[in-house]
Short mmCIF file of C-alpha atoms and ligand atoms in Angstrom, two decimals:
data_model
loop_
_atom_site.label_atom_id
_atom_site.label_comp_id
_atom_site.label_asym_id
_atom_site.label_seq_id
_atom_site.Cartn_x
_atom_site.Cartn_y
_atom_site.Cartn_z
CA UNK A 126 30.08 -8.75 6.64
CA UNK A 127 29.88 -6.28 3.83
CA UNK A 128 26.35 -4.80 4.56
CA UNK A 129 26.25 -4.15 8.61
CA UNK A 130 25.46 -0.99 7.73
CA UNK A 131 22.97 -0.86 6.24
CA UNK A 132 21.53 -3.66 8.30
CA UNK A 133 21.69 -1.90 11.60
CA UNK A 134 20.15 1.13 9.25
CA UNK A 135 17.13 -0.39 8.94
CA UNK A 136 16.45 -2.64 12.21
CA UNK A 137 17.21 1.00 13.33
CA UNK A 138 14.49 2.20 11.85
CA UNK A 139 12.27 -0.09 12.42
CA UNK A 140 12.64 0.01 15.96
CA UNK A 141 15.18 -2.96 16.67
CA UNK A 142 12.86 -5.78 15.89
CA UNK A 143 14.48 -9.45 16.01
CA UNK A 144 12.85 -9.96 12.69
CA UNK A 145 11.84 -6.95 9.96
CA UNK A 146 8.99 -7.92 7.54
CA UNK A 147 8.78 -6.55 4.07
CA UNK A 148 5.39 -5.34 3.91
CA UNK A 149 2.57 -6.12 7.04
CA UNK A 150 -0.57 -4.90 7.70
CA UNK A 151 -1.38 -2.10 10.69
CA UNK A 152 -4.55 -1.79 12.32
CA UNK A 153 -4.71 1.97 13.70
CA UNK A 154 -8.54 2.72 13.95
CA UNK A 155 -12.32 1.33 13.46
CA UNK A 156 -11.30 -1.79 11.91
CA UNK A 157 -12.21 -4.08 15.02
CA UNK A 158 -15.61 -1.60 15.62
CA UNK A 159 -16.68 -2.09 11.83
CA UNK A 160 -15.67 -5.51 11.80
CA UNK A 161 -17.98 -6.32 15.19
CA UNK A 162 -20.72 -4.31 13.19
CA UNK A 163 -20.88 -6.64 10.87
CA UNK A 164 -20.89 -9.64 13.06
CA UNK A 165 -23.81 -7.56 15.18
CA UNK A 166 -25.86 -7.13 12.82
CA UNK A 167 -25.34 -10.33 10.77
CA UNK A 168 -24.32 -8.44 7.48
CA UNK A 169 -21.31 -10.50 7.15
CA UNK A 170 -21.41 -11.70 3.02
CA UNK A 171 -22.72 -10.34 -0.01
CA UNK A 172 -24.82 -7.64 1.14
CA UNK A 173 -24.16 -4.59 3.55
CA UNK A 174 -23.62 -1.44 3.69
CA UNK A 175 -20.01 -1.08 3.70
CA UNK A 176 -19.63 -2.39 0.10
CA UNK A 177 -21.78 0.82 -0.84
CA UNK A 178 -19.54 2.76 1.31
CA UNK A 179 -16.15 1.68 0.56
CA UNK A 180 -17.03 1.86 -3.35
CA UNK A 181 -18.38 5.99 -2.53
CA UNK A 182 -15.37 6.69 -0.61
CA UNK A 183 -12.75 5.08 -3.06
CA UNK A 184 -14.42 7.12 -5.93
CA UNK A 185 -14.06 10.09 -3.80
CA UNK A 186 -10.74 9.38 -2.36
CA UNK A 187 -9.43 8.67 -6.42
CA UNK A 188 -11.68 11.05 -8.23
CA UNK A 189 -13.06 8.35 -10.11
CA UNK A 190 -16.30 8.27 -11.57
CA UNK A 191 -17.32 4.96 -10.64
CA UNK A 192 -15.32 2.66 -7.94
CA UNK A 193 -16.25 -1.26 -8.33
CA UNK A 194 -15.60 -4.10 -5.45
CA UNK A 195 -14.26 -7.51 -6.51
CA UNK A 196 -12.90 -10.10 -4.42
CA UNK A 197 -9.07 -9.58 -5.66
CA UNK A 198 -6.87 -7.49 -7.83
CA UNK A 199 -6.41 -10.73 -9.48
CA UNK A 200 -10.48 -11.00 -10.55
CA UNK A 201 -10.26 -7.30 -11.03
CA UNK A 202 -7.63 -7.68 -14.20
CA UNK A 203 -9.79 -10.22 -15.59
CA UNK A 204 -12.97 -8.40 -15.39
CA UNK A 205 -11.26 -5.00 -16.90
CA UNK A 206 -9.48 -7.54 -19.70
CA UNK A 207 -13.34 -8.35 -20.24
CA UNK A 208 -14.74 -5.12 -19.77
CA UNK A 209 -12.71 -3.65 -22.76
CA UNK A 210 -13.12 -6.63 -25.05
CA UNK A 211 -10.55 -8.89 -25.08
CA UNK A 212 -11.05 -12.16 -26.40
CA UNK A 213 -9.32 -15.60 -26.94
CA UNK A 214 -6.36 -15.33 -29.31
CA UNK A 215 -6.30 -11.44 -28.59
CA UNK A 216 -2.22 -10.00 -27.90
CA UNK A 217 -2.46 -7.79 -25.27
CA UNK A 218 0.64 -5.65 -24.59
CA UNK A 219 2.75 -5.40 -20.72
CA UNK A 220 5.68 -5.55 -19.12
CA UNK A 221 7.72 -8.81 -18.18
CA UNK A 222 8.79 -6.93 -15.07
CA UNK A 223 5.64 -7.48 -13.16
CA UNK A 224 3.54 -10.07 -10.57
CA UNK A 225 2.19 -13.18 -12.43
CA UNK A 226 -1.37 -11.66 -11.82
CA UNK A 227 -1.17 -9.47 -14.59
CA UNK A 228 0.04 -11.95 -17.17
CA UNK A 229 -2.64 -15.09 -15.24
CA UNK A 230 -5.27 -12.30 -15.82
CA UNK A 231 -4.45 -11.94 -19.80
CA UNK A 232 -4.60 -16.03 -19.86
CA UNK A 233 -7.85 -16.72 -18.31
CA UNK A 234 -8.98 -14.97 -21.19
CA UNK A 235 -7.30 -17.28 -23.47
CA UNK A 236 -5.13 -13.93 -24.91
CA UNK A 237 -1.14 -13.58 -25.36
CA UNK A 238 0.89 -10.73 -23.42
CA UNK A 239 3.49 -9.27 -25.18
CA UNK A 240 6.19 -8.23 -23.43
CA UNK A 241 7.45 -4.43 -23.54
CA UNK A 242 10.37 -3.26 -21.92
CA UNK A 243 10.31 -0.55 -18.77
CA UNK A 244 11.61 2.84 -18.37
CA UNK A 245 14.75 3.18 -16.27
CA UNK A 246 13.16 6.11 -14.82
CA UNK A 247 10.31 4.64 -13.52
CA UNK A 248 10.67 0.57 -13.33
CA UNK A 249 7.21 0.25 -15.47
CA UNK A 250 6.09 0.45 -19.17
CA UNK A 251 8.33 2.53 -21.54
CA UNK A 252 6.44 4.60 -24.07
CA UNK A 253 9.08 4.73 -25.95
CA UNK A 254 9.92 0.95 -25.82
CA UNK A 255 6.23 0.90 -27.01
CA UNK A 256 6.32 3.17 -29.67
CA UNK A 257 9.23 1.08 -31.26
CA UNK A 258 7.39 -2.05 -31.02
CA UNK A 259 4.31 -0.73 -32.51
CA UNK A 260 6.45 0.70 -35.33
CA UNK A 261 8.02 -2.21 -36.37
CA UNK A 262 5.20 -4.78 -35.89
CA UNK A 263 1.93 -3.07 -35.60
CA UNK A 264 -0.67 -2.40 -38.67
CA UNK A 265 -4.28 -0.42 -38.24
CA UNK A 266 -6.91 -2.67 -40.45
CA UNK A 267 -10.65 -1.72 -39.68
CA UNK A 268 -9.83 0.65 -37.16
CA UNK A 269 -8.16 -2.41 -34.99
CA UNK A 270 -4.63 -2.72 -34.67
CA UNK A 271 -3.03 -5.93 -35.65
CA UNK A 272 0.62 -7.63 -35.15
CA UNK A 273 1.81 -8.04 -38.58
CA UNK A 274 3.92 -11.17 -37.85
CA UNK A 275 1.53 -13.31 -35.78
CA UNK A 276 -1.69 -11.66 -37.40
CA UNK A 277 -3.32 -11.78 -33.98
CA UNK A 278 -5.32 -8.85 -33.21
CA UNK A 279 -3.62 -6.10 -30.29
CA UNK A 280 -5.96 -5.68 -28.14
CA UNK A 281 -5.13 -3.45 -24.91
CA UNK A 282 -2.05 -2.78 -23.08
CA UNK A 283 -1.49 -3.33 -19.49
CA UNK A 284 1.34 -0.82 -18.25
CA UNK A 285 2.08 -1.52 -14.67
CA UNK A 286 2.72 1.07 -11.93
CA UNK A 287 5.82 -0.70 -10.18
CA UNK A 288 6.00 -0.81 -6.82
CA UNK A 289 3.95 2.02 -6.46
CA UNK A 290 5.63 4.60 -8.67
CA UNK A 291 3.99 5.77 -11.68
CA UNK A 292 4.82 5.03 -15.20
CA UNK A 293 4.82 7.56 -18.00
CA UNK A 294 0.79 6.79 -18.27
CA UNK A 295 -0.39 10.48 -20.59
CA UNK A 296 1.98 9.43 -23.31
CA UNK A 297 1.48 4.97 -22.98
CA UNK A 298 -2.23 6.91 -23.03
CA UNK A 299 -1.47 8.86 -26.69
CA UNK A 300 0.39 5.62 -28.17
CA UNK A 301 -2.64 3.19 -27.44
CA UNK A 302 -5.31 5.95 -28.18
CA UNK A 303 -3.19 6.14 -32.31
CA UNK A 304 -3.12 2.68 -32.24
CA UNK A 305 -7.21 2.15 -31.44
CA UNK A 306 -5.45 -0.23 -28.31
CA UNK A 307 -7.60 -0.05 -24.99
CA UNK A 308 -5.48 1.05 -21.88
CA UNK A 309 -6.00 -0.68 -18.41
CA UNK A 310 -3.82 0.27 -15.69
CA UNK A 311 -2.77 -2.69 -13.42
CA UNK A 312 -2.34 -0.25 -10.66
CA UNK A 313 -2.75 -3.17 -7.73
CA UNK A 314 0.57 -1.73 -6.05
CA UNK A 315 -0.27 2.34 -6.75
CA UNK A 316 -3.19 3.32 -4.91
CA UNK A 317 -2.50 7.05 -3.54
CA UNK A 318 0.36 7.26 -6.21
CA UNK A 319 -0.23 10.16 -8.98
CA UNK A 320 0.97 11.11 -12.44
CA UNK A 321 0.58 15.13 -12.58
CA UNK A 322 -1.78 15.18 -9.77
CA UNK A 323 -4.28 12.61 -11.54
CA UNK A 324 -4.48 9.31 -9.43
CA UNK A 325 -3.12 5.98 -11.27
CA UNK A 326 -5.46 3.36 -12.42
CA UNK A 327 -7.74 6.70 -14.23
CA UNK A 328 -5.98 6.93 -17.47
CA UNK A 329 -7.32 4.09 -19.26
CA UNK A 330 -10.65 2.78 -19.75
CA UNK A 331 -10.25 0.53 -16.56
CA UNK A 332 -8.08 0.87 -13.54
CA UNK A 333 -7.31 -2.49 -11.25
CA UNK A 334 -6.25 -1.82 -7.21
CA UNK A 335 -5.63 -4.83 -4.90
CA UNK A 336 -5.75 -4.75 -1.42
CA UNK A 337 -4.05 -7.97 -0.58
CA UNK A 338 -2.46 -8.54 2.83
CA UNK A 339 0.86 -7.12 1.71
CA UNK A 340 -0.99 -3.77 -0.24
CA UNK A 341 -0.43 0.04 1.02
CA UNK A 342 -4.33 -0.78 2.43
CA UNK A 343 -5.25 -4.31 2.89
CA UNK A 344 -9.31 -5.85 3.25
CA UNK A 345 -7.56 -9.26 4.29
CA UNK A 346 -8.39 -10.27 0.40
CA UNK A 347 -9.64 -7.96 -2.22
CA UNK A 348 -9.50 -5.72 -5.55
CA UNK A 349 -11.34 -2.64 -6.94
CA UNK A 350 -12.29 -1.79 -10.80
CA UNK A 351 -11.72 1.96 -11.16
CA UNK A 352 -13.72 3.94 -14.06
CA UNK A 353 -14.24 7.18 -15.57
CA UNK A 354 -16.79 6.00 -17.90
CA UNK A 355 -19.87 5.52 -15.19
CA UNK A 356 -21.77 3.63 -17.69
CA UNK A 357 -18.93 0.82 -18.00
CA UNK A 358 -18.61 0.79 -14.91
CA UNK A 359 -22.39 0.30 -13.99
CA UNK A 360 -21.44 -3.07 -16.28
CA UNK A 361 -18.62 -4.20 -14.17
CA UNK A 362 -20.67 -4.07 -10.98
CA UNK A 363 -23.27 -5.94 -12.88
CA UNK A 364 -21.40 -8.72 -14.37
CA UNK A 365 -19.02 -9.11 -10.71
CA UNK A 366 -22.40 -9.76 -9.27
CA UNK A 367 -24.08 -12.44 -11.27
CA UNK A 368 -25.89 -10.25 -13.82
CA UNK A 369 -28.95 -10.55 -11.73
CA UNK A 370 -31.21 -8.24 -13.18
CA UNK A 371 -32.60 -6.54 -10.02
CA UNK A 372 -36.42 -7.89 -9.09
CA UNK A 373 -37.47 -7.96 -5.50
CA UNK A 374 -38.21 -11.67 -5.66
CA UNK A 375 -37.07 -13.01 -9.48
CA UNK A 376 -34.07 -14.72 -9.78
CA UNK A 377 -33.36 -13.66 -13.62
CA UNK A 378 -30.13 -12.95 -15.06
CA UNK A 379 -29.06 -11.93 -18.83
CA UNK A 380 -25.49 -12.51 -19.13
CA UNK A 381 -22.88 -15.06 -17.69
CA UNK A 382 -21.65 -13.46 -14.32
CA UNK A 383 -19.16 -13.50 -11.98
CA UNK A 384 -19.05 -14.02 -7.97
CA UNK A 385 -16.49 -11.80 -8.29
CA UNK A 386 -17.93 -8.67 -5.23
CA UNK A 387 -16.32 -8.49 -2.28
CA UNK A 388 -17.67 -9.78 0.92
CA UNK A 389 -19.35 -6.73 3.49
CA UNK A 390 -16.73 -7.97 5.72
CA UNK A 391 -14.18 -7.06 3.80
CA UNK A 392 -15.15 -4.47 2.73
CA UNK A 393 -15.37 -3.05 6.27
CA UNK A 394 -12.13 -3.60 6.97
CA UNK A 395 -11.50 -1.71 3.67
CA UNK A 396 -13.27 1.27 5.14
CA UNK A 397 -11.22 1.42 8.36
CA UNK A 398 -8.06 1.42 6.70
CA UNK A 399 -9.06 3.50 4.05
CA UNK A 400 -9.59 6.51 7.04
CA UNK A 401 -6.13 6.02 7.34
CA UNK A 402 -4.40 5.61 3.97
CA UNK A 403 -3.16 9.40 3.93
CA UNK A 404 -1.16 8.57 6.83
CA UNK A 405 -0.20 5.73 5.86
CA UNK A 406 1.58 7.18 2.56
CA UNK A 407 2.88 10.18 4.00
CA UNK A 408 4.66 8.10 7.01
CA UNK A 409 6.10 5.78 3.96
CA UNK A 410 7.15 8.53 2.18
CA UNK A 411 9.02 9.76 5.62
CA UNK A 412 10.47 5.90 5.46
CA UNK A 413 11.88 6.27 1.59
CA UNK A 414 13.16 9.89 2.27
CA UNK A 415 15.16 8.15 5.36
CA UNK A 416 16.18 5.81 3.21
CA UNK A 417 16.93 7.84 0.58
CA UNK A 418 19.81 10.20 2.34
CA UNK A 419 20.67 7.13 4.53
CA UNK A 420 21.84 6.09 0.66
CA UNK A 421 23.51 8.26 -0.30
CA UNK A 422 26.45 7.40 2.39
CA UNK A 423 26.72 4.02 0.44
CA UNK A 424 28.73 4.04 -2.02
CA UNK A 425 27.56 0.18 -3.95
CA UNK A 426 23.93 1.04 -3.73
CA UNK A 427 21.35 3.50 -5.22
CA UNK A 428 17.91 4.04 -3.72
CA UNK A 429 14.88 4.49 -5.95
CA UNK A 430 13.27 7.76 -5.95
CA UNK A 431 9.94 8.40 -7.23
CA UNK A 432 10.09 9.64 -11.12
CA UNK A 433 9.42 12.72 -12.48
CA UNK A 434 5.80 14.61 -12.57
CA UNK A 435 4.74 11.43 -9.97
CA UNK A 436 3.73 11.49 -6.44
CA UNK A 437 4.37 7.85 -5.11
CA UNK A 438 2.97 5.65 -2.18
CA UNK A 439 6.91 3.97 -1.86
CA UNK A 440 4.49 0.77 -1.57
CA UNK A 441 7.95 -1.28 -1.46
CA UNK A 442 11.21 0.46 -1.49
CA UNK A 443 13.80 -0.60 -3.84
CA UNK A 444 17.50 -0.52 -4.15
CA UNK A 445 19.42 -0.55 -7.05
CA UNK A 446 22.96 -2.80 -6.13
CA UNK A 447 25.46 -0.85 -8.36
CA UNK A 448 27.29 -4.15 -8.80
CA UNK A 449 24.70 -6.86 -10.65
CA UNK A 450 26.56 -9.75 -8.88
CA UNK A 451 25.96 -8.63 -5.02
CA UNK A 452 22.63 -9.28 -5.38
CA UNK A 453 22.79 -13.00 -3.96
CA UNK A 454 25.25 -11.62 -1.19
CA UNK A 455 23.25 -8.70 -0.35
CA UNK A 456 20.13 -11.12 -0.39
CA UNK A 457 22.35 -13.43 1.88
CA UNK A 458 23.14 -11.30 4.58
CA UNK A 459 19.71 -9.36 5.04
CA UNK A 460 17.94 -12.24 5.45
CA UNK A 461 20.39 -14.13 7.53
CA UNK A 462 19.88 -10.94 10.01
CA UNK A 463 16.45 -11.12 10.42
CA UNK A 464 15.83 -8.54 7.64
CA UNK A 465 13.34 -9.13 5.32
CA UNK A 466 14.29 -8.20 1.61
CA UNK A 467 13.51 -9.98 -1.55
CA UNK A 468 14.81 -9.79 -5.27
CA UNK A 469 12.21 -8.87 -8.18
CA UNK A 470 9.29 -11.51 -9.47
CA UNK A 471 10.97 -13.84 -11.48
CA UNK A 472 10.58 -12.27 -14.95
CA UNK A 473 7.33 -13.20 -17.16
CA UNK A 474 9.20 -14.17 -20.17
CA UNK A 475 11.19 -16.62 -18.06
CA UNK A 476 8.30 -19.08 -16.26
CA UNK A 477 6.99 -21.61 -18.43
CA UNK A 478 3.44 -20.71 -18.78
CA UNK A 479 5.09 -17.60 -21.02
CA UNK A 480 8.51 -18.68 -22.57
CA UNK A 481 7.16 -18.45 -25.86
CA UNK A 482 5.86 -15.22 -25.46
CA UNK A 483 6.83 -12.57 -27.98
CA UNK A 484 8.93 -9.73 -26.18
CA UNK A 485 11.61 -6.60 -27.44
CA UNK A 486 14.88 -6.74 -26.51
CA UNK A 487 13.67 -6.09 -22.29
CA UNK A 488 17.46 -4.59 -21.86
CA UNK A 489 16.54 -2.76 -18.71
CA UNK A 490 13.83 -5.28 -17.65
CA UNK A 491 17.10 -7.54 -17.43
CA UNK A 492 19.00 -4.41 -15.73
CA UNK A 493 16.35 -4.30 -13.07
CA UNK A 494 16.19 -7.68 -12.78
CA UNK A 495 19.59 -8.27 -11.68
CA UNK A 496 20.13 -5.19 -9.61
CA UNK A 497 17.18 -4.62 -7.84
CA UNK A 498 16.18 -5.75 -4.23
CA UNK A 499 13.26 -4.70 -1.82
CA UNK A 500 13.61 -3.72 1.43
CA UNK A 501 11.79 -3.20 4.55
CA UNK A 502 8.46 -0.99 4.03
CA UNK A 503 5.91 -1.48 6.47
CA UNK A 504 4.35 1.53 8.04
CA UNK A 505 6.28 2.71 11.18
CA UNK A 506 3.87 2.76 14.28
CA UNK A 507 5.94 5.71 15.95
CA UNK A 508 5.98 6.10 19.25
C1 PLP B 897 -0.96 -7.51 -5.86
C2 PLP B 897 -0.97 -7.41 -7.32
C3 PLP B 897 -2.09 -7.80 -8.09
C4 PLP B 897 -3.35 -8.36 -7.52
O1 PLP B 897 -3.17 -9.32 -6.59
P1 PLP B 897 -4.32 -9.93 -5.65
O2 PLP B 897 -3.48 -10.68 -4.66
O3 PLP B 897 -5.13 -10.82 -6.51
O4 PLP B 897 -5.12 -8.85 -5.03
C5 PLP B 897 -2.04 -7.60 -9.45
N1 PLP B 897 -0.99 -7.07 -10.05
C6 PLP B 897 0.10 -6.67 -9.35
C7 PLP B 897 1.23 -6.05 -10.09
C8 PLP B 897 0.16 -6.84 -7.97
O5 PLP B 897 1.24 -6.45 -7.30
#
């Protein structure tokens, strides 16, 4: 076998496990207490006081005006895609190299991603790659940017902070500000992560965090809406909650609205972890600098380090197989020996849903595609 060695590397590391998982959950503190608090006092569903609290203490933690609950990071793309305006027939501009979530959230809309290629540096949205395309197909009528080929209107662009490192966001922020394009950061996989000390998902108009199962934090289920404009974001907690204009007893509402809040329950688990989410980062980051020199002894494969002017979470750790045609082999083995690693998403551009999609050339979408795999990247309970 080619890769024992980096096999026994990581079941090293991970304490000699029969099986290593990719990504799970770890309970360290109040989750059960806050949990049973709930139950206790019967403030289980759309009410409570740990909504309020997780939304202050995410604002805080971020530096974001304004934190919002939703249910997913899934709800909380569509919301932001609604939040800045996006309607049906609307292009809206990301990356192929992402999870279908961004792309689903575009479609619910009834709007077209456009597909961008990434940054070698950083695995996300290249302003440069963006620049080009706007060059070539972009024109500014009434202060709204169209596509000159399609004559569909570009509305936003959804850059993508993969797998938790940051993507070039001040300048993808200067392109769509010349370009009157709204900015939404699907930063589901970033929380924690910075761009020169300013956390992701706070660049744009709207910033989307999930905190899925398999997320640095986790509320079993859930998403957040992230805003420096208080007054949009006063909106998005209106319209996730029914647009129920607030009456002690009337049952009035004066816009269609979502069930999209999340649960009390959830949202308590969200505040127990979130107590914890320093931690959590810093002992990943102990994982990927591990990694990282354990690397460089291997001559076939390249670990990803975060990018310049960016402080990542490592939410999943990459390598980069030197050799594009290992990947199935290297994909082979790990798995065979009970560790967990897994190739890219299936790129956007190649599922049906968005084959005819218009995209550039995606040269290093393709590079990543064939080269990368994830490995191991839970937190380490050390002993
Ligand atoms: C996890 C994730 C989401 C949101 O997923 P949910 O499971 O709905 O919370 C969105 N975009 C990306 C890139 C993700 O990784």
């Amino acid at each position: 076998m080619s890769y024992n060695k980096v096999i026994n590397f990581i079941k090293d590391l991970y304490g000699n496990q029969e099986f290593t998982p990719l990504a799970v959950p770890v309970f360290p503190g109040n989750e059960k207490k806050y949990l049973n608090e709930c139950i206790d006092t019967t403030f289980v569903s759309s009410v409570g006081k740990f909504v309020d609290r997780f939304e202050e203490d995410m604002a805080r933690y971020t530096g974001a005006k304004k934190a919002v609950v939703c249910v997913s990071g899934t709800n909380a793309l569509h919301m932001a895609m609604m939040l800045v305006g996006v309607e049906r027939d609307d292009e809206v501009l990301t990356q192929a190299l992402t999870f279908i979530a961004t792309c689903n959230a575009i479609s619910y809309i009834g709007a077209h991603p456009v597909f961008i290629d990434v940054d070698r540096s950083t695995m996300g949205l290249s302003p440069d790659a963006l620049k080009t395309w706007l060059a070539q197909n972009a024109e500014i009528r009434n202060g709204q940017c169209y596509n000159k080929n399609t004559g569909r209107r570009v509305k936003a662009c959804v850059p993508m902070h993969t797998f938790g490192h940051p993507v070039r966001i001040d300048e993808i922020a200067a392109i769509c500000n010349e370009y009157h394009i709204e900015l939404v950061e699907d930063a589901a996989e970033s929380i924690g992560s910075k761009y020169k000390n300013i956390h992701t998902g706070l660049f744009g108009k709207v910033g989307a965090l999930s905190f899925n199962g398999n997320k640095t934090i986790t509320t079993g289920g859930g998403g957040m809406l992230l805003f420096m404009d208080e007054e949009l974001g006063a909106m998005a907690k209106h319209l996730t909650t029914q647009a129920k204009v607030p009456h002690r007893w009337e049952f009035r509402h004066d816009h269609i609205g979502y069930n999209y809040r999340m649960p009390n329950i959830n949202a308590a688990l969200g505040c127990a972890q979130l107590e914890h989410l320093d931690e959590f980062i810093e002992n990943k980051r102990q994982t990927a600098s591990a990694y990282a020199e354990f690397f460089k002894s291997v001559d076939d494969i390249d670990f990803f380090t975060e990018p310049e002017n960016s402080f990542s979470n490592y939410w999943l750790n990459v390598v980069i197989l030197k050799d594009r045609n290992a990947q199935q082999q290297f994909l082979q083995e790990t798995n065979d020996n009970g560790v967990m690693t897994r190739p890219i998403w299936e790129l956007m551009n190649r599922l049906p849903m968005f084959e005819k999609c218009e995209h550039d050339s995606l040269a290093n979408t393709v590079w990543f595609a064939d080269r990368v795999v994830n490995i191991p990247s839970s937190v380490r309970l050390l002993q």
